[in-house]
Amino acid sequence: MSSETPFQIDVPDEKLTTLRAKLELATFPDELEDAGWKHGPPLADMKRLTERWRNEYDWRKYEKEINEALPMFTRDIDVDGFGALNIHYVHKKSESVDAIPLLFCHGWPGSFLEVGKILPLLTASAPEHPSFHVVALSLPGYGFSEAPRKQGFGMNQYVEVAHKLMIALGYNEYVTQGGDWGGLITRKMASVYGGRHHKAWHTNFPIPEPPSWKSPLSFLSFLLTPWSIEEKAGIERTKWYRTKGYGYVTQQSTQPQTLGYSLTDSPVGLLAWIYEKLVLWSDNYNWSDDEVLTWVSLYWFSRAGPAASLRIYFELRGDCEDLGPNPTIPMGASFFPKELIVLPTAWLRMSNNIVFESHHKTGGHFAATERPEELVRDVRKMFAKGGPAFAIVPGRTGYA
């Protein structure tokens, strides 16, 4: 395992010049009258964002802000069968000597940038709440992490990279927090490394297994118990996602290379592809134009390019159909009403060791960005004195 190297984002000037040249040549489709968001991002939005990206958006300003706010590093991680991958990550320690090591894991279309708002909160030391040493990796193929070049880089490999990074940083025992792919990856980590290394996990993307006849009593209970208003709303949100918001999964999990050509060649295409998700997957979050453009720029300027980020869908398609045995270590779950899959909590309790749950009135898929204070409050409560996972990491209570 190699030593770490401090990292600063420094996009070459020629990449900025090329981006502006491509934006100058942007060609837009027409749109149907009064379509709104029904068919995708409105033309007016796309023209406004493209114009700002081309002439007014200052990447260097945000590059500097990210470099100053997030202590970043890279190191090589050896992956069985795939050789060494150079992995990019954020690592910030708390001033509390007993802080709890926590791995934050993002998904798509997110990035390490999602840790930005919660990082100062999680690492803050105070008598009234636990503190954390936080590690936020860029998944292989995302951000400034190297992408695998061989086929077959699946769930086990993502899990291996994340775990080996924590071990390399001296965190032999740790907890995790994740959403989207990060929620599934940390779930698998809890199954593979749970107990000895991985002590507890928290997710804002809890996906329960529906009741089945394999457990007759639970299935009967499901049939006889009426849904609450919140559960009905969750079922409707899930139905919307699976019928009107799921097309990207089909494309990215079957022919990611085809889509990759468009996203790699056209910044406007990449912008539309991601902007749609930012808006439709959040809960009326007020995305500023520059926030959207920074989010998308990180994909455009990523080390491996936008296409690499899609391949996780192809490689993990089969893995996610069989995630293996349910983890037995303590689990915490935060439920946000505009998450993509919102199913009854009772289903989750049937197959997981749930020790903490929190239900929120607002918030969507990007919890760390939309509702950072609420997400951090949940994580703190789970590991606080008197909480269900207090002192779960031996010798690290989170308090000074």
mmCIF file of C-alpha atoms in Angstrom:
data_model
loop_
_atom_site.group_PDB
_atom_site.id
_atom_site.type_symbol
_atom_site.label_atom_id
_atom_site.label_comp_id
_atom_site.label_asym_id
_atom_site.label_seq_id
_atom_site.Cartn_x
_atom_site.Cartn_y
_atom_site.Cartn_z
ATOM 1 C CA MET A 1 0.000 0.000 0.000
ATOM 2 C CA SER A 2 1.519 3.322 -1.054
ATOM 3 C CA SER A 3 1.753 6.453 1.053
ATOM 4 C CA GLU A 4 -0.662 9.284 0.424
ATOM 5 C CA THR A 5 0.051 12.327 -1.720
ATOM 6 C CA PRO A 6 -1.599 15.713 -1.064
ATOM 7 C CA PHE A 7 -3.883 16.668 -3.952
ATOM 8 C CA GLN A 8 -5.141 19.966 -5.352
ATOM 9 C CA ILE A 9 -7.492 20.333 -8.293
ATOM 10 C CA ASP A 10 -5.744 22.168 -11.124
ATOM 11 C CA VAL A 11 -7.596 21.788 -14.407
ATOM 12 C CA PRO A 12 -5.298 22.651 -17.340
ATOM 13 C CA ASP A 13 -6.111 25.885 -19.170
ATOM 14 C CA GLU A 14 -6.493 24.003 -22.441
ATOM 15 C CA LYS A 15 -9.390 21.986 -20.992
ATOM 16 C CA LEU A 16 -11.167 25.208 -20.080
ATOM 17 C CA THR A 17 -10.540 26.541 -23.579
ATOM 18 C CA THR A 18 -11.885 23.365 -25.173
ATOM 19 C CA LEU A 19 -14.995 23.457 -22.970
ATOM 20 C CA ARG A 20 -15.789 27.033 -24.002
ATOM 21 C CA ALA A 21 -15.252 26.180 -27.666
ATOM 22 C CA LYS A 22 -17.678 23.269 -27.430
ATOM 23 C CA LEU A 23 -20.232 25.427 -25.632
ATOM 24 C CA GLU A 24 -19.921 28.051 -28.392
ATOM 25 C CA LEU A 25 -21.000 25.403 -30.898
ATOM 26 C CA ALA A 26 -23.967 24.158 -28.872
ATOM 27 C CA THR A 27 -27.042 23.269 -30.897
ATOM 28 C CA PHE A 28 -30.368 23.006 -29.088
ATOM 29 C CA PRO A 29 -33.494 21.036 -29.979
ATOM 30 C CA ASP A 30 -36.918 22.621 -30.073
ATOM 31 C CA GLU A 31 -39.533 21.701 -27.479
ATOM 32 C CA LEU A 32 -43.276 21.221 -27.313
ATOM 33 C CA GLU A 33 -45.520 23.979 -26.026
ATOM 34 C CA ASP A 34 -46.089 24.052 -22.265
ATOM 35 C CA ALA A 35 -44.058 20.861 -21.784
ATOM 36 C CA GLY A 36 -42.346 22.128 -18.618
ATOM 37 C CA TRP A 37 -40.357 19.275 -17.091
ATOM 38 C CA LYS A 38 -42.599 16.586 -18.564
ATOM 39 C CA HIS A 39 -40.099 15.598 -21.284
ATOM 40 C CA GLY A 40 -36.898 16.633 -19.518
ATOM 41 C CA PRO A 41 -35.102 19.899 -18.705
ATOM 42 C CA PRO A 42 -36.872 22.923 -20.238
ATOM 43 C CA LEU A 43 -35.155 24.602 -23.157
ATOM 44 C CA ALA A 44 -35.030 27.964 -21.374
ATOM 45 C CA ASP A 45 -33.157 26.417 -18.447
ATOM 46 C CA MET A 46 -30.663 24.705 -20.716
ATOM 47 C CA LYS A 47 -29.987 27.843 -22.727
ATOM 48 C CA ARG A 48 -29.515 29.899 -19.562
ATOM 49 C CA LEU A 49 -27.156 27.390 -17.957
ATOM 50 C CA THR A 50 -25.173 26.913 -21.161
ATOM 51 C CA GLU A 51 -24.785 30.654 -21.625
ATOM 52 C CA ARG A 52 -23.577 31.089 -18.060
ATOM 53 C CA TRP A 53 -21.195 28.120 -18.317
ATOM 54 C CA ARG A 54 -19.718 29.599 -21.485
ATOM 55 C CA ASN A 55 -19.394 33.285 -20.580
ATOM 56 C CA GLU A 56 -19.889 33.974 -16.865
ATOM 57 C CA TYR A 57 -19.195 30.892 -14.757
ATOM 58 C CA ASP A 58 -15.772 31.072 -13.112
ATOM 59 C CA TRP A 59 -14.410 27.553 -12.670
ATOM 60 C CA ARG A 60 -11.183 28.854 -11.145
ATOM 61 C CA LYS A 61 -13.158 30.502 -8.341
ATOM 62 C CA TYR A 62 -14.863 27.248 -7.368
ATOM 63 C CA GLU A 63 -11.748 25.176 -7.934
ATOM 64 C CA LYS A 64 -10.001 27.409 -5.376
ATOM 65 C CA GLU A 65 -12.916 27.145 -2.940
ATOM 66 C CA ILE A 66 -12.925 23.345 -3.137
ATOM 67 C CA ASN A 67 -9.155 23.165 -2.670
ATOM 68 C CA GLU A 68 -9.354 25.412 0.391
ATOM 69 C CA ALA A 69 -12.351 23.691 1.983
ATOM 70 C CA LEU A 70 -11.530 20.032 1.388
ATOM 71 C CA PRO A 71 -8.199 18.459 2.387
ATOM 72 C CA MET A 72 -7.639 16.062 -0.514
ATOM 73 C CA PHE A 73 -5.156 13.279 -1.158
ATOM 74 C CA THR A 74 -4.455 10.367 -3.492
ATOM 75 C CA ARG A 75 -2.899 6.976 -2.884
ATOM 76 C CA ASP A 76 -2.584 3.703 -4.727
ATOM 77 C CA ILE A 77 -4.881 0.904 -3.627
ATOM 78 C CA ASP A 78 -4.148 -2.630 -4.815
ATOM 79 C CA VAL A 79 -7.312 -4.373 -6.007
ATOM 80 C CA ASP A 80 -7.232 -8.143 -6.376
ATOM 81 C CA GLY A 81 -7.121 -9.000 -10.061
ATOM 82 C CA PHE A 82 -7.057 -5.364 -11.190
ATOM 83 C CA GLY A 83 -3.696 -4.073 -10.009
ATOM 84 C CA ALA A 84 -3.185 -0.721 -8.298
ATOM 85 C CA LEU A 85 -5.656 2.126 -8.750
ATOM 86 C CA ASN A 86 -4.781 5.662 -7.752
ATOM 87 C CA ILE A 87 -7.668 6.730 -5.504
ATOM 88 C CA HIS A 88 -8.632 10.314 -4.703
ATOM 89 C CA TYR A 89 -10.195 11.111 -1.337
ATOM 90 C CA VAL A 90 -10.983 13.785 1.225
ATOM 91 C CA HIS A 91 -9.640 13.189 4.724
ATOM 92 C CA LYS A 92 -10.277 15.545 7.606
ATOM 93 C CA LYS A 93 -9.587 14.691 11.221
ATOM 94 C CA SER A 94 -11.467 16.039 14.194
ATOM 95 C CA GLU A 95 -9.599 17.762 17.014
ATOM 96 C CA SER A 96 -11.138 15.170 19.327
ATOM 97 C CA VAL A 97 -8.631 12.388 19.933
ATOM 98 C CA ASP A 98 -11.478 9.917 20.440
ATOM 99 C CA ALA A 99 -13.285 10.855 17.223
ATOM 100 C CA ILE A 100 -15.025 8.021 15.362
ATOM 101 C CA PRO A 101 -13.577 7.093 11.946
ATOM 102 C CA LEU A 102 -16.370 7.487 9.382
ATOM 103 C CA LEU A 103 -16.284 6.670 5.671
ATOM 104 C CA PHE A 104 -18.651 8.751 3.515
ATOM 105 C CA CYS A 105 -19.492 7.109 0.196
ATOM 106 C CA HIS A 106 -21.214 8.908 -2.706
ATOM 107 C CA GLY A 107 -23.112 7.595 -5.703
ATOM 108 C CA TRP A 108 -24.176 8.768 -9.193
ATOM 109 C CA PRO A 109 -24.593 11.540 -10.236
ATOM 110 C CA GLY A 110 -22.821 12.641 -7.085
ATOM 111 C CA SER A 111 -19.179 12.968 -6.137
ATOM 112 C CA PHE A 112 -16.841 13.619 -3.226
ATOM 113 C CA LEU A 113 -18.167 17.194 -3.350
ATOM 114 C CA GLU A 114 -21.300 16.014 -1.522
ATOM 115 C CA VAL A 115 -19.317 15.767 1.708
ATOM 116 C CA GLY A 116 -18.637 19.513 1.600
ATOM 117 C CA LYS A 117 -21.542 20.745 3.738
ATOM 118 C CA ILE A 118 -21.456 17.938 6.291
ATOM 119 C CA LEU A 119 -17.659 17.794 6.727
ATOM 120 C CA PRO A 120 -17.306 20.746 9.140
ATOM 121 C CA LEU A 121 -20.346 19.541 11.093
ATOM 122 C CA LEU A 122 -19.176 15.939 11.468
ATOM 123 C CA THR A 123 -15.627 16.911 12.464
ATOM 124 C CA ALA A 124 -16.719 19.587 14.946
ATOM 125 C CA SER A 125 -15.919 18.825 18.586
ATOM 126 C CA ALA A 126 -18.424 19.694 21.310
ATOM 127 C CA PRO A 127 -19.429 18.253 24.699
ATOM 128 C CA GLU A 128 -22.997 17.677 23.526
ATOM 129 C CA HIS A 129 -22.343 15.484 20.487
ATOM 130 C CA PRO A 130 -19.821 12.975 19.098
ATOM 131 C CA SER A 131 -17.192 13.948 16.565
ATOM 132 C CA PHE A 132 -15.825 12.059 13.578
ATOM 133 C CA HIS A 133 -12.660 11.649 11.531
ATOM 134 C CA VAL A 134 -14.148 11.775 8.024
ATOM 135 C CA VAL A 135 -12.925 10.057 4.861
ATOM 136 C CA ALA A 136 -14.800 10.651 1.581
ATOM 137 C CA LEU A 137 -13.400 8.761 -1.376
ATOM 138 C CA SER A 138 -14.034 9.315 -5.054
ATOM 139 C CA LEU A 139 -15.214 5.941 -6.292
ATOM 140 C CA PRO A 140 -12.995 4.455 -9.025
ATOM 141 C CA GLY A 141 -13.929 6.177 -12.290
ATOM 142 C CA TYR A 142 -15.374 9.218 -10.502
ATOM 143 C CA GLY A 143 -13.852 12.601 -9.761
ATOM 144 C CA PHE A 144 -10.100 12.333 -9.639
ATOM 145 C CA SER A 145 -9.846 8.617 -8.895
ATOM 146 C CA GLU A 146 -8.362 6.384 -11.551
ATOM 147 C CA ALA A 147 -10.843 4.159 -13.392
ATOM 148 C CA PRO A 148 -10.400 0.409 -13.825
ATOM 149 C CA ARG A 149 -9.424 -0.588 -17.357
ATOM 150 C CA LYS A 150 -10.565 -4.201 -17.197
ATOM 151 C CA GLN A 151 -14.124 -5.508 -17.325
ATOM 152 C CA GLY A 152 -15.718 -7.087 -14.274
ATOM 153 C CA PHE A 153 -14.991 -4.391 -11.694
ATOM 154 C CA GLY A 154 -18.074 -5.041 -9.573
ATOM 155 C CA MET A 155 -19.455 -4.664 -6.082
ATOM 156 C CA ASN A 156 -16.711 -6.700 -4.425
ATOM 157 C CA GLN A 157 -14.051 -4.462 -5.946
ATOM 158 C CA TYR A 158 -15.695 -1.180 -4.909
ATOM 159 C CA VAL A 159 -16.053 -2.611 -1.408
ATOM 160 C CA GLU A 160 -12.423 -3.721 -1.397
ATOM 161 C CA VAL A 161 -11.183 -0.273 -2.417
ATOM 162 C CA ALA A 162 -13.220 1.509 0.250
ATOM 163 C CA HIS A 163 -12.193 -0.889 3.008
ATOM 164 C CA LYS A 164 -8.516 -0.902 2.066
ATOM 165 C CA LEU A 165 -8.497 2.891 2.031
ATOM 166 C CA MET A 166 -9.724 2.989 5.629
ATOM 167 C CA ILE A 167 -7.138 0.414 6.679
ATOM 168 C CA ALA A 168 -4.371 2.343 4.892
ATOM 169 C CA LEU A 169 -5.350 5.457 6.843
ATOM 170 C CA GLY A 170 -4.952 3.564 10.121
ATOM 171 C CA TYR A 171 -8.660 3.061 10.748
ATOM 172 C CA ASN A 172 -8.820 -0.646 11.444
ATOM 173 C CA GLU A 173 -12.322 -0.199 12.892
ATOM 174 C CA TYR A 174 -14.772 2.310 11.457
ATOM 175 C CA VAL A 175 -18.381 3.225 10.647
ATOM 176 C CA THR A 176 -19.911 4.357 7.357
ATOM 177 C CA GLN A 177 -22.501 6.693 5.870
ATOM 178 C CA GLY A 178 -23.746 6.533 2.296
ATOM 179 C CA GLY A 179 -26.530 7.193 -0.174
ATOM 180 C CA ASP A 180 -27.289 6.008 -3.698
ATOM 181 C CA TRP A 181 -24.491 3.622 -4.774
ATOM 182 C CA GLY A 182 -22.732 4.609 -1.558
ATOM 183 C CA GLY A 183 -25.623 3.151 0.409
ATOM 184 C CA LEU A 184 -25.376 -0.164 -1.436
ATOM 185 C CA ILE A 185 -21.581 -0.277 -1.289
ATOM 186 C CA THR A 186 -21.493 0.397 2.455
ATOM 187 C CA ARG A 187 -24.227 -2.211 2.936
ATOM 188 C CA LYS A 188 -22.019 -4.756 1.228
ATOM 189 C CA MET A 189 -19.073 -3.585 3.325
ATOM 190 C CA ALA A 190 -21.183 -4.219 6.412
ATOM 191 C CA SER A 191 -21.835 -7.743 5.186
ATOM 192 C CA VAL A 192 -18.232 -8.534 4.211
ATOM 193 C CA TYR A 193 -16.291 -6.692 6.900
ATOM 194 C CA GLY A 194 -18.981 -6.335 9.550
ATOM 195 C CA GLY A 195 -17.945 -7.057 13.099
ATOM 196 C CA ARG A 196 -14.177 -7.146 12.870
ATOM 197 C CA HIS A 197 -13.659 -3.878 10.969
ATOM 198 C CA HIS A 198 -16.978 -2.326 9.990
ATOM 199 C CA LYS A 199 -18.818 -1.643 13.241
ATOM 200 C CA ALA A 200 -22.027 0.135 12.175
ATOM 201 C CA TRP A 201 -23.531 1.752 9.099
ATOM 202 C CA HIS A 202 -25.941 4.569 8.402
ATOM 203 C CA THR A 203 -27.712 5.288 5.136
ATOM 204 C CA ASN A 204 -30.136 7.822 3.704
ATOM 205 C CA PHE A 205 -30.951 5.343 0.914
ATOM 206 C CA PRO A 206 -32.526 2.409 2.766
ATOM 207 C CA ILE A 207 -33.874 -0.217 0.376
ATOM 208 C CA PRO A 208 -35.806 -2.964 2.165
ATOM 209 C CA GLU A 209 -36.716 -6.337 0.790
ATOM 210 C CA PRO A 210 -40.486 -6.678 0.218
ATOM 211 C CA PRO A 211 -42.266 -9.306 2.372
ATOM 212 C CA SER A 212 -42.554 -12.729 0.803
ATOM 213 C CA TRP A 213 -44.070 -16.123 1.587
ATOM 214 C CA LYS A 214 -40.617 -17.195 2.766
ATOM 215 C CA SER A 215 -41.646 -15.497 6.002
ATOM 216 C CA PRO A 216 -45.389 -16.282 6.263
ATOM 217 C CA LEU A 217 -46.078 -14.293 9.458
ATOM 218 C CA SER A 218 -44.399 -11.170 8.106
ATOM 219 C CA PHE A 219 -46.203 -11.516 4.806
ATOM 220 C CA LEU A 220 -49.569 -11.889 6.557
ATOM 221 C CA SER A 221 -48.791 -8.867 8.709
ATOM 222 C CA PHE A 222 -47.985 -6.886 5.561
ATOM 223 C CA LEU A 223 -51.319 -7.873 3.983
ATOM 224 C CA LEU A 224 -53.356 -6.995 7.070
ATOM 225 C CA THR A 225 -51.659 -3.769 8.155
ATOM 226 C CA PRO A 226 -52.962 -0.611 6.430
ATOM 227 C CA TRP A 227 -50.397 1.875 5.143
ATOM 228 C CA SER A 228 -50.005 5.253 6.802
ATOM 229 C CA ILE A 229 -50.321 8.504 4.845
ATOM 230 C CA GLU A 230 -46.521 8.750 4.699
ATOM 231 C CA GLU A 231 -46.181 5.171 3.477
ATOM 232 C CA LYS A 232 -48.755 5.748 0.752
ATOM 233 C CA ALA A 233 -46.837 8.833 -0.382
ATOM 234 C CA GLY A 234 -43.637 6.788 -0.385
ATOM 235 C CA ILE A 235 -45.214 4.094 -2.533
ATOM 236 C CA GLU A 236 -46.368 6.765 -5.009
ATOM 237 C CA ARG A 237 -42.876 8.283 -5.130
ATOM 238 C CA THR A 238 -41.397 4.842 -5.766
ATOM 239 C CA LYS A 239 -43.979 4.183 -8.474
ATOM 240 C CA TRP A 240 -43.131 7.504 -10.158
ATOM 241 C CA TYR A 241 -39.421 6.650 -10.137
ATOM 242 C CA ARG A 242 -39.888 3.180 -11.535
ATOM 243 C CA THR A 243 -42.288 4.222 -14.292
ATOM 244 C CA LYS A 244 -41.087 7.721 -15.244
ATOM 245 C CA GLY A 245 -37.604 8.150 -13.824
ATOM 246 C CA TYR A 246 -35.887 4.836 -14.439
ATOM 247 C CA GLY A 247 -34.865 5.095 -18.084
ATOM 248 C CA TYR A 248 -31.327 6.191 -17.291
ATOM 249 C CA VAL A 249 -30.742 2.937 -15.347
ATOM 250 C CA THR A 250 -31.792 0.825 -18.329
ATOM 251 C CA GLN A 251 -29.418 2.679 -20.638
ATOM 252 C CA GLN A 252 -26.472 2.866 -18.249
ATOM 253 C CA SER A 253 -26.767 -0.769 -17.188
ATOM 254 C CA THR A 254 -27.045 -2.182 -20.721
ATOM 255 C CA GLN A 255 -25.164 0.042 -23.192
ATOM 256 C CA PRO A 256 -23.147 2.581 -21.173
ATOM 257 C CA GLN A 257 -20.553 3.054 -23.912
ATOM 258 C CA THR A 258 -23.174 4.296 -26.374
ATOM 259 C CA LEU A 259 -24.282 7.006 -23.982
ATOM 260 C CA GLY A 260 -20.674 7.674 -22.996
ATOM 261 C CA TYR A 261 -19.827 9.057 -26.448
ATOM 262 C CA SER A 262 -22.465 11.770 -26.112
ATOM 263 C CA LEU A 263 -21.645 12.727 -22.530
ATOM 264 C CA THR A 264 -17.914 12.835 -23.258
ATOM 265 C CA ASP A 265 -18.215 14.881 -26.439
ATOM 266 C CA SER A 266 -21.044 17.255 -25.549
ATOM 267 C CA PRO A 267 -20.939 19.357 -22.370
ATOM 268 C CA VAL A 268 -24.552 20.386 -23.037
ATOM 269 C CA GLY A 269 -25.563 16.734 -23.221
ATOM 270 C CA LEU A 270 -23.780 16.032 -19.934
ATOM 271 C CA LEU A 271 -25.398 19.085 -18.351
ATOM 272 C CA ALA A 272 -28.903 18.004 -19.384
ATOM 273 C CA TRP A 273 -28.333 14.405 -18.265
ATOM 274 C CA ILE A 274 -27.264 15.403 -14.753
ATOM 275 C CA TYR A 275 -29.338 18.572 -14.298
ATOM 276 C CA GLU A 276 -32.512 16.547 -14.835
ATOM 277 C CA LYS A 277 -31.602 14.293 -11.902
ATOM 278 C CA LEU A 278 -30.584 17.151 -9.617
ATOM 279 C CA VAL A 279 -33.977 18.808 -10.014
ATOM 280 C CA LEU A 280 -36.334 15.826 -10.204
ATOM 281 C CA TRP A 281 -34.625 13.824 -7.463
ATOM 282 C CA SER A 282 -34.516 16.619 -4.888
ATOM 283 C CA ASP A 283 -37.295 18.128 -2.796
ATOM 284 C CA ASN A 284 -37.703 21.668 -4.131
ATOM 285 C CA TYR A 285 -34.056 22.341 -3.350
ATOM 286 C CA ASN A 286 -33.045 25.738 -4.703
ATOM 287 C CA TRP A 287 -30.147 24.790 -6.941
ATOM 288 C CA SER A 288 -28.194 27.877 -7.946
ATOM 289 C CA ASP A 289 -26.904 27.929 -11.499
ATOM 290 C CA ASP A 290 -23.306 27.919 -10.286
ATOM 291 C CA GLU A 291 -23.990 25.005 -7.946
ATOM 292 C CA VAL A 292 -25.319 22.970 -10.873
ATOM 293 C CA LEU A 293 -22.405 23.961 -13.090
ATOM 294 C CA THR A 294 -19.807 23.078 -10.458
ATOM 295 C CA TRP A 295 -21.449 19.694 -9.936
ATOM 296 C CA VAL A 296 -21.425 19.007 -13.687
ATOM 297 C CA SER A 297 -17.955 20.484 -14.233
ATOM 298 C CA LEU A 298 -16.506 17.916 -11.843
ATOM 299 C CA TYR A 299 -17.796 15.227 -14.186
ATOM 300 C CA TRP A 300 -16.548 17.054 -17.279
ATOM 301 C CA PHE A 301 -13.068 17.555 -15.803
ATOM 302 C CA SER A 302 -12.946 14.183 -14.058
ATOM 303 C CA ARG A 303 -9.799 12.132 -14.428
ATOM 304 C CA ALA A 304 -11.381 9.342 -16.479
ATOM 305 C CA GLY A 305 -14.118 11.389 -18.155
ATOM 306 C CA PRO A 306 -17.918 11.181 -17.776
ATOM 307 C CA ALA A 307 -18.300 7.807 -19.512
ATOM 308 C CA ALA A 308 -16.339 5.981 -16.811
ATOM 309 C CA SER A 309 -18.925 6.909 -14.170
ATOM 310 C CA LEU A 310 -21.667 5.015 -16.029
ATOM 311 C CA ARG A 311 -19.997 1.620 -16.030
ATOM 312 C CA ILE A 312 -20.839 0.911 -12.404
ATOM 313 C CA TYR A 313 -24.438 0.366 -13.564
ATOM 314 C CA PHE A 314 -23.396 -2.305 -16.052
ATOM 315 C CA GLU A 315 -21.001 -4.082 -13.705
ATOM 316 C CA LEU A 316 -23.224 -3.974 -10.620
ATOM 317 C CA ARG A 317 -26.461 -4.908 -12.381
ATOM 318 C CA GLY A 318 -26.186 -8.564 -11.410
ATOM 319 C CA ASP A 319 -24.558 -7.814 -8.053
ATOM 320 C CA CYS A 320 -27.525 -5.722 -6.961
ATOM 321 C CA GLU A 321 -29.963 -8.471 -7.817
ATOM 322 C CA ASP A 322 -28.179 -10.549 -5.189
ATOM 323 C CA LEU A 323 -26.548 -8.421 -2.511
ATOM 324 C CA GLY A 324 -25.785 -11.466 -0.423
ATOM 325 C CA PRO A 325 -26.653 -11.978 3.241
ATOM 326 C CA ASN A 326 -28.116 -9.090 5.192
ATOM 327 C CA PRO A 327 -25.591 -7.375 7.450
ATOM 328 C CA THR A 328 -25.906 -8.101 11.148
ATOM 329 C CA ILE A 329 -24.047 -5.068 12.490
ATOM 330 C CA PRO A 330 -26.107 -2.082 13.763
ATOM 331 C CA MET A 331 -27.792 -0.056 11.043
ATOM 332 C CA GLY A 332 -29.178 3.465 11.081
ATOM 333 C CA ALA A 333 -31.565 4.832 8.453
ATOM 334 C CA SER A 334 -32.762 8.324 7.602
ATOM 335 C CA PHE A 335 -35.930 8.507 5.519
ATOM 336 C CA PHE A 336 -36.506 11.516 3.273
ATOM 337 C CA PRO A 337 -39.878 11.763 1.489
ATOM 338 C CA LYS A 338 -38.524 12.602 -1.985
ATOM 339 C CA GLU A 339 -35.964 9.804 -2.032
ATOM 340 C CA LEU A 340 -36.300 7.655 -5.153
ATOM 341 C CA ILE A 341 -37.335 4.459 -3.413
ATOM 342 C CA VAL A 342 -39.437 4.986 -0.294
ATOM 343 C CA LEU A 343 -40.885 1.753 1.059
ATOM 344 C CA PRO A 344 -42.431 0.913 4.448
ATOM 345 C CA THR A 345 -39.969 0.965 7.331
ATOM 346 C CA ALA A 346 -41.420 -2.263 8.679
ATOM 347 C CA TRP A 347 -39.993 -4.067 5.658
ATOM 348 C CA LEU A 348 -36.522 -2.789 6.530
ATOM 349 C CA ARG A 349 -36.795 -3.939 10.119
ATOM 350 C CA MET A 350 -37.573 -7.497 9.045
ATOM 351 C CA SER A 351 -34.158 -8.118 7.516
ATOM 352 C CA ASN A 352 -31.759 -5.635 9.118
ATOM 353 C CA ASN A 353 -30.430 -4.882 12.570
ATOM 354 C CA ILE A 354 -32.062 -1.455 12.741
ATOM 355 C CA VAL A 355 -31.002 0.428 15.864
ATOM 356 C CA PHE A 356 -31.800 3.972 14.720
ATOM 357 C CA GLU A 357 -34.304 5.480 12.321
ATOM 358 C CA SER A 358 -35.419 8.986 11.583
ATOM 359 C CA HIS A 359 -38.266 10.193 9.397
ATOM 360 C CA HIS A 360 -38.101 13.650 7.850
ATOM 361 C CA LYS A 361 -40.861 15.877 6.504
ATOM 362 C CA THR A 362 -38.776 17.284 3.645
ATOM 363 C CA GLY A 363 -35.714 16.294 1.663
ATOM 364 C CA GLY A 364 -34.847 14.144 -1.298
ATOM 365 C CA HIS A 365 -32.126 11.991 -2.815
ATOM 366 C CA PHE A 366 -29.203 14.340 -2.156
ATOM 367 C CA ALA A 367 -29.543 14.520 1.617
ATOM 368 C CA ALA A 368 -25.993 15.691 2.339
ATOM 369 C CA THR A 369 -26.577 18.666 0.015
ATOM 370 C CA GLU A 370 -30.276 19.347 0.606
ATOM 371 C CA ARG A 371 -30.525 18.712 4.357
ATOM 372 C CA PRO A 372 -26.964 18.581 5.769
ATOM 373 C CA GLU A 373 -27.883 19.621 9.314
ATOM 374 C CA GLU A 374 -30.643 17.014 9.554
ATOM 375 C CA LEU A 375 -28.452 14.245 8.176
ATOM 376 C CA VAL A 376 -25.613 15.060 10.558
ATOM 377 C CA ARG A 377 -28.038 15.296 13.474
ATOM 378 C CA ASP A 378 -29.191 11.756 12.719
ATOM 379 C CA VAL A 379 -25.649 10.402 12.526
ATOM 380 C CA ARG A 380 -24.736 12.131 15.777
ATOM 381 C CA LYS A 381 -27.793 10.735 17.573
ATOM 382 C CA MET A 382 -26.964 7.222 16.453
ATOM 383 C CA PHE A 383 -23.455 7.376 17.926
ATOM 384 C CA ALA A 384 -24.064 9.773 20.828
ATOM 385 C CA LYS A 385 -23.923 9.004 24.540
ATOM 386 C CA GLY A 386 -27.111 7.143 25.284
ATOM 387 C CA GLY A 387 -27.538 6.376 21.588
ATOM 388 C CA PRO A 388 -27.921 2.860 20.177
ATOM 389 C CA ALA A 389 -24.385 2.723 18.738
ATOM 390 C CA PHE A 390 -22.469 4.643 21.387
ATOM 391 C CA ALA A 391 -18.835 3.487 21.705
ATOM 392 C CA ILE A 392 -19.400 0.922 18.945
ATOM 393 C CA VAL A 393 -15.799 1.525 17.833
ATOM 394 C CA PRO A 394 -13.588 0.435 20.744
ATOM 395 C CA GLY A 395 -11.669 3.312 22.284
ATOM 396 C CA ARG A 396 -13.418 5.914 20.121
ATOM 397 C CA THR A 397 -16.508 7.389 21.720
ATOM 398 C CA GLY A 398 -16.434 10.555 19.634
ATOM 399 C CA TYR A 399 -16.014 12.801 22.651
ATOM 400 C CA ALA A 400 -12.847 14.662 23.632
#
